[in-house]
PDB file of C-alpha atoms in Angstrom:
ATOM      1  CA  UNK A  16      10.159 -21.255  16.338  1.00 44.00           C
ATOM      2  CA  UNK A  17      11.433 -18.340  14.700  1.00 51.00           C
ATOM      3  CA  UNK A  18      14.494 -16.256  16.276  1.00 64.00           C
ATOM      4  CA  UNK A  19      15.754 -12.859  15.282  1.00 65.00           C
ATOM      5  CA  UNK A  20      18.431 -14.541  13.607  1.00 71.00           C
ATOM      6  CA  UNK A  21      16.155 -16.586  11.723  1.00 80.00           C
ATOM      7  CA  UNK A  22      16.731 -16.622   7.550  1.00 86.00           C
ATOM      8  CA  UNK A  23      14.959 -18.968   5.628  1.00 90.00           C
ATOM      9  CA  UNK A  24      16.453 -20.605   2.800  1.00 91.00           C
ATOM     10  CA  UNK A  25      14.442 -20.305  -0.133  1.00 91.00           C
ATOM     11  CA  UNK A  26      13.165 -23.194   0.214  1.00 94.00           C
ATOM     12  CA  UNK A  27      11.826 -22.286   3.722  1.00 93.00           C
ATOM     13  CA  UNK A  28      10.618 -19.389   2.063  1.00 94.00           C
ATOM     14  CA  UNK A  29       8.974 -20.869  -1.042  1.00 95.00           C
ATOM     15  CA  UNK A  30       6.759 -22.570   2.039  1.00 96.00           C
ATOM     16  CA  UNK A  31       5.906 -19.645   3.603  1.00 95.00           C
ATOM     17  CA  UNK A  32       4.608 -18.164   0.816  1.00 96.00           C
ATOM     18  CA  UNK A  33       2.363 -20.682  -0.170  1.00 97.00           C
ATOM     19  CA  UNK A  34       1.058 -21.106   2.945  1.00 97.00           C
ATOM     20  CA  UNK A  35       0.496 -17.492   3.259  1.00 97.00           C
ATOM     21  CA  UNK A  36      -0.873 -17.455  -0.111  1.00 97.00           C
ATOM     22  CA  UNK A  37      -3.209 -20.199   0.776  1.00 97.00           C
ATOM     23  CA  UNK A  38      -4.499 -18.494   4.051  1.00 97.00           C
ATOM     24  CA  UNK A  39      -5.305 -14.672   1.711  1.00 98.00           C
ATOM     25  CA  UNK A  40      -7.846 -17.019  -0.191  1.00 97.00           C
ATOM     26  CA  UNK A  41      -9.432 -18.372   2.918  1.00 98.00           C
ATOM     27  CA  UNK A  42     -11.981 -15.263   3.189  1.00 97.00           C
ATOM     28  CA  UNK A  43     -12.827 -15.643  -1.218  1.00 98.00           C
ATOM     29  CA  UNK A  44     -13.284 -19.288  -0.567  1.00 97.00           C
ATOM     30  CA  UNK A  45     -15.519 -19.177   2.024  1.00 97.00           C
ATOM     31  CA  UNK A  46     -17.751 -16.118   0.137  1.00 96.00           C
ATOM     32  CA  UNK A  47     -17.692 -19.165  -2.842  1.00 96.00           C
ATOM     33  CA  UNK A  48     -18.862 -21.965  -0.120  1.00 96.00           C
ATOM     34  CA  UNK A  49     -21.209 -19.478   1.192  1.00 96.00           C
ATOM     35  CA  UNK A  50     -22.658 -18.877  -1.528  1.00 94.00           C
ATOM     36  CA  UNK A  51     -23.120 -22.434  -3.464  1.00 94.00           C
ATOM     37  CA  UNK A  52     -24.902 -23.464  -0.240  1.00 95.00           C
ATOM     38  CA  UNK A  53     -27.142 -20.414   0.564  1.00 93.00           C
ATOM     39  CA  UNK A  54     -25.563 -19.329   3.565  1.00 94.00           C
ATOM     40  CA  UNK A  55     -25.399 -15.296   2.803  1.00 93.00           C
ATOM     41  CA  UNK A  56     -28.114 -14.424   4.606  1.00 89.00           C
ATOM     42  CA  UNK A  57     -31.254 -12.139   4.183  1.00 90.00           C
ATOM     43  CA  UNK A  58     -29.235 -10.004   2.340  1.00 92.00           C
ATOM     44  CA  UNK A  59     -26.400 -11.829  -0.084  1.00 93.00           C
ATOM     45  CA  UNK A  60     -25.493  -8.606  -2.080  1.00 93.00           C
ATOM     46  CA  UNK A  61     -24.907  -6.275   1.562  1.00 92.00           C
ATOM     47  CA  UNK A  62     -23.087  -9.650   3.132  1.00 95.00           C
ATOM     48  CA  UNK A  63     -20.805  -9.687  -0.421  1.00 96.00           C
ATOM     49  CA  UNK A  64     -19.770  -5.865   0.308  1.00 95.00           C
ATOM     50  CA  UNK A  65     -19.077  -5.413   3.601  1.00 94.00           C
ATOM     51  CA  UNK A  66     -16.626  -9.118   3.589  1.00 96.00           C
ATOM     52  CA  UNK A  67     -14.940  -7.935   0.348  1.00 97.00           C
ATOM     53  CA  UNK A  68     -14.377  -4.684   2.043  1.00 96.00           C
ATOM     54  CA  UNK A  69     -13.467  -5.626   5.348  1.00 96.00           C
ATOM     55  CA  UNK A  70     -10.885  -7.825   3.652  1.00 97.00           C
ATOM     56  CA  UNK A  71      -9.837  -5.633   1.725  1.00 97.00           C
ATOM     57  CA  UNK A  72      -8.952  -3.145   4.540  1.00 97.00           C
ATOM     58  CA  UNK A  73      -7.329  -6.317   6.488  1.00 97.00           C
ATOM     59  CA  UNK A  74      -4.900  -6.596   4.064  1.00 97.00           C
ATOM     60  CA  UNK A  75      -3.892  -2.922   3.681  1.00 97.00           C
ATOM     61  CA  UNK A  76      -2.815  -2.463   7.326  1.00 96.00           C
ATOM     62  CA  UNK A  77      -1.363  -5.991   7.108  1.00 97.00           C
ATOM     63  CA  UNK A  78       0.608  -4.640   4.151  1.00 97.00           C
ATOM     64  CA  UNK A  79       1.512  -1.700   5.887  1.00 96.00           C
ATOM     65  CA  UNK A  80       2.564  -3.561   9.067  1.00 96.00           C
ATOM     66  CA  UNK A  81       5.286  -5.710   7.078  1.00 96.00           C
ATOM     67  CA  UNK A  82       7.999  -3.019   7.233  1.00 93.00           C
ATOM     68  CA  UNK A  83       7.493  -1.945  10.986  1.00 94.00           C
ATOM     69  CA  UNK A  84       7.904  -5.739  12.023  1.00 94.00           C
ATOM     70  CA  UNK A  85      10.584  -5.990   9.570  1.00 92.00           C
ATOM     71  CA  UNK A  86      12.637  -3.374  11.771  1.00 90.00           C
ATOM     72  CA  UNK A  87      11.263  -4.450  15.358  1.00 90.00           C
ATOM     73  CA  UNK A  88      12.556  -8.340  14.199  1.00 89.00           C
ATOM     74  CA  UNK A  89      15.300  -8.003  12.245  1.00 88.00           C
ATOM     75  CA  UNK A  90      14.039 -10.296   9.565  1.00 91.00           C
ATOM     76  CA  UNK A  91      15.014  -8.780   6.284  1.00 91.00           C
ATOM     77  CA  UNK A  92      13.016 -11.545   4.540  1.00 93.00           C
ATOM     78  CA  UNK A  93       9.476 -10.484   5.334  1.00 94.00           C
ATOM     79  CA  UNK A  94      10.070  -7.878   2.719  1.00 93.00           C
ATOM     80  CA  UNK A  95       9.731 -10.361   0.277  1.00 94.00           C
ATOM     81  CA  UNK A  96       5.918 -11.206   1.066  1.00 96.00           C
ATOM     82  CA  UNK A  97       4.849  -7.321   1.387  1.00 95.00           C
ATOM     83  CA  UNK A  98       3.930  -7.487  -2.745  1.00 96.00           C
ATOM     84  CA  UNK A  99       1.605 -10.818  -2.387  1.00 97.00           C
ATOM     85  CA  UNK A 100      -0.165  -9.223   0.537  1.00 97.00           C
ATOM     86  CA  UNK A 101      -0.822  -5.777  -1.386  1.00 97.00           C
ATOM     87  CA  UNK A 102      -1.852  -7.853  -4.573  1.00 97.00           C
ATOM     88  CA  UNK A 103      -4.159  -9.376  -2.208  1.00 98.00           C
ATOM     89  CA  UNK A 104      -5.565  -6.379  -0.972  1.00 98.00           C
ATOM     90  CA  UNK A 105      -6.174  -4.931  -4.462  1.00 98.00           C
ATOM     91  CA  UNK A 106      -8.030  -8.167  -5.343  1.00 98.00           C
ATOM     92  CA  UNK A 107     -10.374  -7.733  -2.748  1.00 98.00           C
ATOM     93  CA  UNK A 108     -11.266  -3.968  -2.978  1.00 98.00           C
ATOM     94  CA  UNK A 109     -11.465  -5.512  -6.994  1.00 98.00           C
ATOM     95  CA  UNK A 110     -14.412  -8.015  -5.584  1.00 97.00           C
ATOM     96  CA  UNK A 111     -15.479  -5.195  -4.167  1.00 97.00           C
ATOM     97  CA  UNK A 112     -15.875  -2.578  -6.699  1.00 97.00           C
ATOM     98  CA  UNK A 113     -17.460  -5.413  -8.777  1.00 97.00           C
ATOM     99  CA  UNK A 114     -19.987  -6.320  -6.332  1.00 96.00           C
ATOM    100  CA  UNK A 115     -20.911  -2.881  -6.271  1.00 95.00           C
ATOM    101  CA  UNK A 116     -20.935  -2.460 -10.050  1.00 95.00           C
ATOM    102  CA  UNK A 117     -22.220  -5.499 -11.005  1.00 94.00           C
ATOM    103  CA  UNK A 118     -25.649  -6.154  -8.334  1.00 91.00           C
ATOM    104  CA  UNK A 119     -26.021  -2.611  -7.592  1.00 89.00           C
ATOM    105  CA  UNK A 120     -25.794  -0.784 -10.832  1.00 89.00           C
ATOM    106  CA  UNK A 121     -25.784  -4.243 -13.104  1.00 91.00           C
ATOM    107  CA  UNK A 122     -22.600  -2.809 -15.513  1.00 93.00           C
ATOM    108  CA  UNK A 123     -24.679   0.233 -15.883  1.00 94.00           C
ATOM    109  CA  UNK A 124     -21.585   3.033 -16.182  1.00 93.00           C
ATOM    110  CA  UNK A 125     -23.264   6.114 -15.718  1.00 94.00           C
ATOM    111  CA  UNK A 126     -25.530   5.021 -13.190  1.00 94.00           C
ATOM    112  CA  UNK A 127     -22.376   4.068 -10.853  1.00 94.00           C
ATOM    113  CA  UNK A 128     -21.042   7.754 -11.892  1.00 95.00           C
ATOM    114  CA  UNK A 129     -24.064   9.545 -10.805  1.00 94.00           C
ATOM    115  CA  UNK A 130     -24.032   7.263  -7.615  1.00 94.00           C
ATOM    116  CA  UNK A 131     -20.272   7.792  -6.980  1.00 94.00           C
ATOM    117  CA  UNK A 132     -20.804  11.956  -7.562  1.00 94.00           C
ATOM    118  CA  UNK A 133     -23.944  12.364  -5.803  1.00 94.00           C
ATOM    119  CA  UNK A 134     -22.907   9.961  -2.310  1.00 93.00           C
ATOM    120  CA  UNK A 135     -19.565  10.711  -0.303  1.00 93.00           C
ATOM    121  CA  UNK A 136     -19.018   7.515   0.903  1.00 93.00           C
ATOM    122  CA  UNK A 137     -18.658   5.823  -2.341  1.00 95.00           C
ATOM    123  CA  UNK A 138     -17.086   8.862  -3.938  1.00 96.00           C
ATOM    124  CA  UNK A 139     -13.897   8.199  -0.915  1.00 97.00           C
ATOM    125  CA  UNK A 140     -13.919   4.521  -1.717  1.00 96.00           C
ATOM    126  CA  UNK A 141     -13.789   4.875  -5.380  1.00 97.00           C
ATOM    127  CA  UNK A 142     -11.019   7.712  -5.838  1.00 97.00           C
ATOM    128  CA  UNK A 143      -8.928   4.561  -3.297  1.00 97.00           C
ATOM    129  CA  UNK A 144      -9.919   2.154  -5.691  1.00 97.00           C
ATOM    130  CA  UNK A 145      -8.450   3.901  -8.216  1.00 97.00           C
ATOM    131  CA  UNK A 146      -5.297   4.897  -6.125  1.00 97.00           C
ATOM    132  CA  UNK A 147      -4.885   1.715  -5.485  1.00 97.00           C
ATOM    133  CA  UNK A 148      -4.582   0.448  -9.199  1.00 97.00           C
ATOM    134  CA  UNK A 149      -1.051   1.976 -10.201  1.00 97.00           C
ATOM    135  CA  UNK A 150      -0.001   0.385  -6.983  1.00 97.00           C
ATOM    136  CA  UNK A 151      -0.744  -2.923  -8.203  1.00 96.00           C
ATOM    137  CA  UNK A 152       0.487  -2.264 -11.805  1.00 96.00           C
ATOM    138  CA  UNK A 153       3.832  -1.207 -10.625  1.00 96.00           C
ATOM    139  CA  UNK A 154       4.383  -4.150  -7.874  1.00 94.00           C
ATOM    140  CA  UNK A 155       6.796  -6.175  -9.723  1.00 92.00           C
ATOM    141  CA  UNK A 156      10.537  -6.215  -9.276  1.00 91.00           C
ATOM    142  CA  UNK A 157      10.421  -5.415 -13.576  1.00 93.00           C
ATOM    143  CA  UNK A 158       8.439  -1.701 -12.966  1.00 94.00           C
ATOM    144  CA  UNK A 159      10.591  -1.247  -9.715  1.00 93.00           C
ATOM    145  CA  UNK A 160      13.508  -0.788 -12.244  1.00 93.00           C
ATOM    146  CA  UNK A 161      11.880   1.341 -14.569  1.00 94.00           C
ATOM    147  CA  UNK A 162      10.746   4.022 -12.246  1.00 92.00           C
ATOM    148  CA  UNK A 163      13.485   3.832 -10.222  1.00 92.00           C
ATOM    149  CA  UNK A 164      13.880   2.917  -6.418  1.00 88.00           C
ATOM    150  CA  UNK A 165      12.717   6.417  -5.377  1.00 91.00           C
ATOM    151  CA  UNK A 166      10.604   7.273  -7.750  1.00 93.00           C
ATOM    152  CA  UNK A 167       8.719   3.714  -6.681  1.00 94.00           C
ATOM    153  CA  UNK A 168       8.754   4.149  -3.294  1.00 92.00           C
ATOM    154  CA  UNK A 169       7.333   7.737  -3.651  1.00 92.00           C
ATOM    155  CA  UNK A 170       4.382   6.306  -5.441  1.00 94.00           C
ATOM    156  CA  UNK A 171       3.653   3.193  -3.544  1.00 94.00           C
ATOM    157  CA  UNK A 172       3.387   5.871   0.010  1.00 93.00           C
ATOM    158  CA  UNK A 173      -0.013   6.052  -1.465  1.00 95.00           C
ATOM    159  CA  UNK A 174      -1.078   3.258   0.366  1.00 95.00           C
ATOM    160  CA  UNK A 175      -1.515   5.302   3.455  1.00 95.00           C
ATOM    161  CA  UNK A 176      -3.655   8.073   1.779  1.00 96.00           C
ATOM    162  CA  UNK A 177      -5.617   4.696   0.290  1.00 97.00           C
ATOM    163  CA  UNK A 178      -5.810   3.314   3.986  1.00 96.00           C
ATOM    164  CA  UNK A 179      -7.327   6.576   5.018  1.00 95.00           C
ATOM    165  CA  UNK A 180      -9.609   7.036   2.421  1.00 97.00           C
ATOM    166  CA  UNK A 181     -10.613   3.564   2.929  1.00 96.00           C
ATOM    167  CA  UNK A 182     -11.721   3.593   6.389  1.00 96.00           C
ATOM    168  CA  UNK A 183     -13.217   7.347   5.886  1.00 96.00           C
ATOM    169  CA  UNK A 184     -15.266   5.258   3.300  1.00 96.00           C
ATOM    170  CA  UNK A 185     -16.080   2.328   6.162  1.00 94.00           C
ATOM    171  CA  UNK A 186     -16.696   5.135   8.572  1.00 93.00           C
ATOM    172  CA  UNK A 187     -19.322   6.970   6.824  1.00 92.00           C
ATOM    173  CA  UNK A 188     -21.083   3.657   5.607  1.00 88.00           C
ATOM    174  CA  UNK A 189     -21.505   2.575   9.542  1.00 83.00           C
ATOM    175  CA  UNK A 190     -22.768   5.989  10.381  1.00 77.00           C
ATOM    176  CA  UNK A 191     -26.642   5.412   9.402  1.00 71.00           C
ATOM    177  CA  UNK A 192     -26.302   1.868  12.063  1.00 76.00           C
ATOM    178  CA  UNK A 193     -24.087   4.470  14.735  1.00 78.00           C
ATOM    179  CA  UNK A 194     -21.486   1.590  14.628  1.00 80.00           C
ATOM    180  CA  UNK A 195     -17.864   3.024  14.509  1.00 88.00           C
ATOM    181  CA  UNK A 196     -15.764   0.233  16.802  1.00 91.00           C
ATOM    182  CA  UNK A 197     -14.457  -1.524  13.466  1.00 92.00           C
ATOM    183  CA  UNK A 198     -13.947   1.836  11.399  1.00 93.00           C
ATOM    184  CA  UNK A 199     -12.029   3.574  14.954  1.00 94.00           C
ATOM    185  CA  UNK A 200      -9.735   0.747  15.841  1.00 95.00           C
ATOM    186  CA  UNK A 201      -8.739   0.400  11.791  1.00 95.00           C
ATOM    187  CA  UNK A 202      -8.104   3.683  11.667  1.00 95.00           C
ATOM    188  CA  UNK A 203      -5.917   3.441  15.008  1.00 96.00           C
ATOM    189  CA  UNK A 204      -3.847   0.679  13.293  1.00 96.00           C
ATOM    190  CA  UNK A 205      -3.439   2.445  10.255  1.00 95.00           C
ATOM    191  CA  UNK A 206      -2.678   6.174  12.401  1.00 96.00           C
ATOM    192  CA  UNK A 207       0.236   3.755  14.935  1.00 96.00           C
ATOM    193  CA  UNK A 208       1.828   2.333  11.531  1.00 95.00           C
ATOM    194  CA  UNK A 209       2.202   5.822  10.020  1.00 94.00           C
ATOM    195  CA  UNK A 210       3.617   7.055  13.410  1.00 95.00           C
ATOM    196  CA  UNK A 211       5.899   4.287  13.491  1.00 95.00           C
ATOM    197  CA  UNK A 212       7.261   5.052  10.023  1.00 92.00           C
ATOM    198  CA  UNK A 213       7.226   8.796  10.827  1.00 92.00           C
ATOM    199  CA  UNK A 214       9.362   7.929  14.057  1.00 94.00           C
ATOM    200  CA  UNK A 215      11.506   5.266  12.679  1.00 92.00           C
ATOM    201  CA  UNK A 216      12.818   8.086   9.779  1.00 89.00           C
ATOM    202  CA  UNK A 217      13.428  10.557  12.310  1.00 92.00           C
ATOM    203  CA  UNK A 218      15.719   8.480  14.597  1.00 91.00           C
ATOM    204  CA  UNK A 219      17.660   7.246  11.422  1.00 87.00           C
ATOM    205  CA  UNK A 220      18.424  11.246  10.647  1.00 86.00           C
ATOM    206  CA  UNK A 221      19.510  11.330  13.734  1.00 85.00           C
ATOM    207  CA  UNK A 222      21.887   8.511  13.547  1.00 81.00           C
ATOM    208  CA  UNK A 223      23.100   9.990  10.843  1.00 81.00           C
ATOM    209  CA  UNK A 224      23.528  13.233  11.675  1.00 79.00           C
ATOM    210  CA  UNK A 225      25.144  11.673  15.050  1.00 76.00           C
ATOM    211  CA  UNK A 226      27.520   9.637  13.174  1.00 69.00           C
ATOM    212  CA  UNK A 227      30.316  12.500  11.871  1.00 68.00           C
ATOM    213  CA  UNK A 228      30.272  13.488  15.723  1.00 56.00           C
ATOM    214  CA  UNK A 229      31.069  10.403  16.500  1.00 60.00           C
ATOM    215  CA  UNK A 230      34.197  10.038  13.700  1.00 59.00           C
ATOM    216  CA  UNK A 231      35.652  13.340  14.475  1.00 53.00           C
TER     217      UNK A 231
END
């Protein structure tokens, strides 16, 4: 069991990795079993989407929920599997753009323009897709350096405008079935992470600004 004093060495943490790398390809395996044995359904293409997206948006808020536990645990290490599980999210919403580009538009370029331009939903998805890229360009420890540790972290705060554009994007695609539980409690994690980081940065300034008092 793990305790809030609880550091791995790195060998522990070598493990945990690969077992939480092995458990991110779970949901891309079973789309590959699916579909070598003809288990998609009535409608393969529509089953492809909505998985690759629904992952996709999985791993976002579990992204964003790394640094929150981080601070509620104490555990300092978790830190260190926040890149894996954003890599994992852009390979998903990658699946996912492909599916889209590939079945519904078959590579055709400006056909998926005029269909991102002319329908909201897909316009919202695509402008996170391609928020989300520089993310993922920038993740290692090499571009953290370059850019500088504030510089970085400015950029990568993206990921909540690309969490909100994402489930604006799931939102509007349930609308025509008048199904919104999956889009509203996404969006709910998503809204409590964002208060959480919003809360934890005030009561730090305060602690701060507390602290002189304190001296003197």
């Amino acid at each position: 069991m793990f305790h809030p004093n609880f550091h791995p060495t790195p060998g522990q943490l070598k493990a945990i990795k690969g077992v939480l790398f092995a458990a991110a390809l779970l949901p891309f395996l079973r789309l590959v079993v699916f579909t070598l044995t003809d288990r998609l359904g009535a409608n393969p293409i529509e089953f492809i989407t909505r998985n690759t997206g629904d992952w996709t948006l999985y791993f976002l808020c579990i992204t964003l929920a790394v640094t929150p536990l981080r601070r509620l645990t104490n555990w300092p290490w978790l830190i260190r599997l926040r890149r894996m599980l954003g890599l994992y999210a852009f390979f998903y919403a990658c699946l996912h753009f492909l599916t889209f580009l590939w079945f519904d538009h078959f590579f055709d370029l400006q056909e998926m323009w005029k269909d991102v331009i002319k329908r909201p939903f897909i316009t919202v998805g695509f402008i996170a897709f391609l928020l989300l890229i520089p993310l993922a360009v920038t993740s290692s420890n090499g571009m953290v350096r370059r850019l500088g540790g504030k510089r970085w972290q400015l950029l990568h705060r993206l990921v909540y405008l690309i969490a909100g554009l994402g489930i604006l994007h799931y939102f509007w695609m349930k609308a025509g079935k008048n199904d919104f539980a999956q889009p509203i409690l996404l969006g709910s994690i998503v809204l409590a992470l964002l208060l959480f980081r919003l809360w934890w940065a005030w009561s730090q300034r305060r602690v701060r600004a507390a602290a002189p008092a304190r001296r003197s």
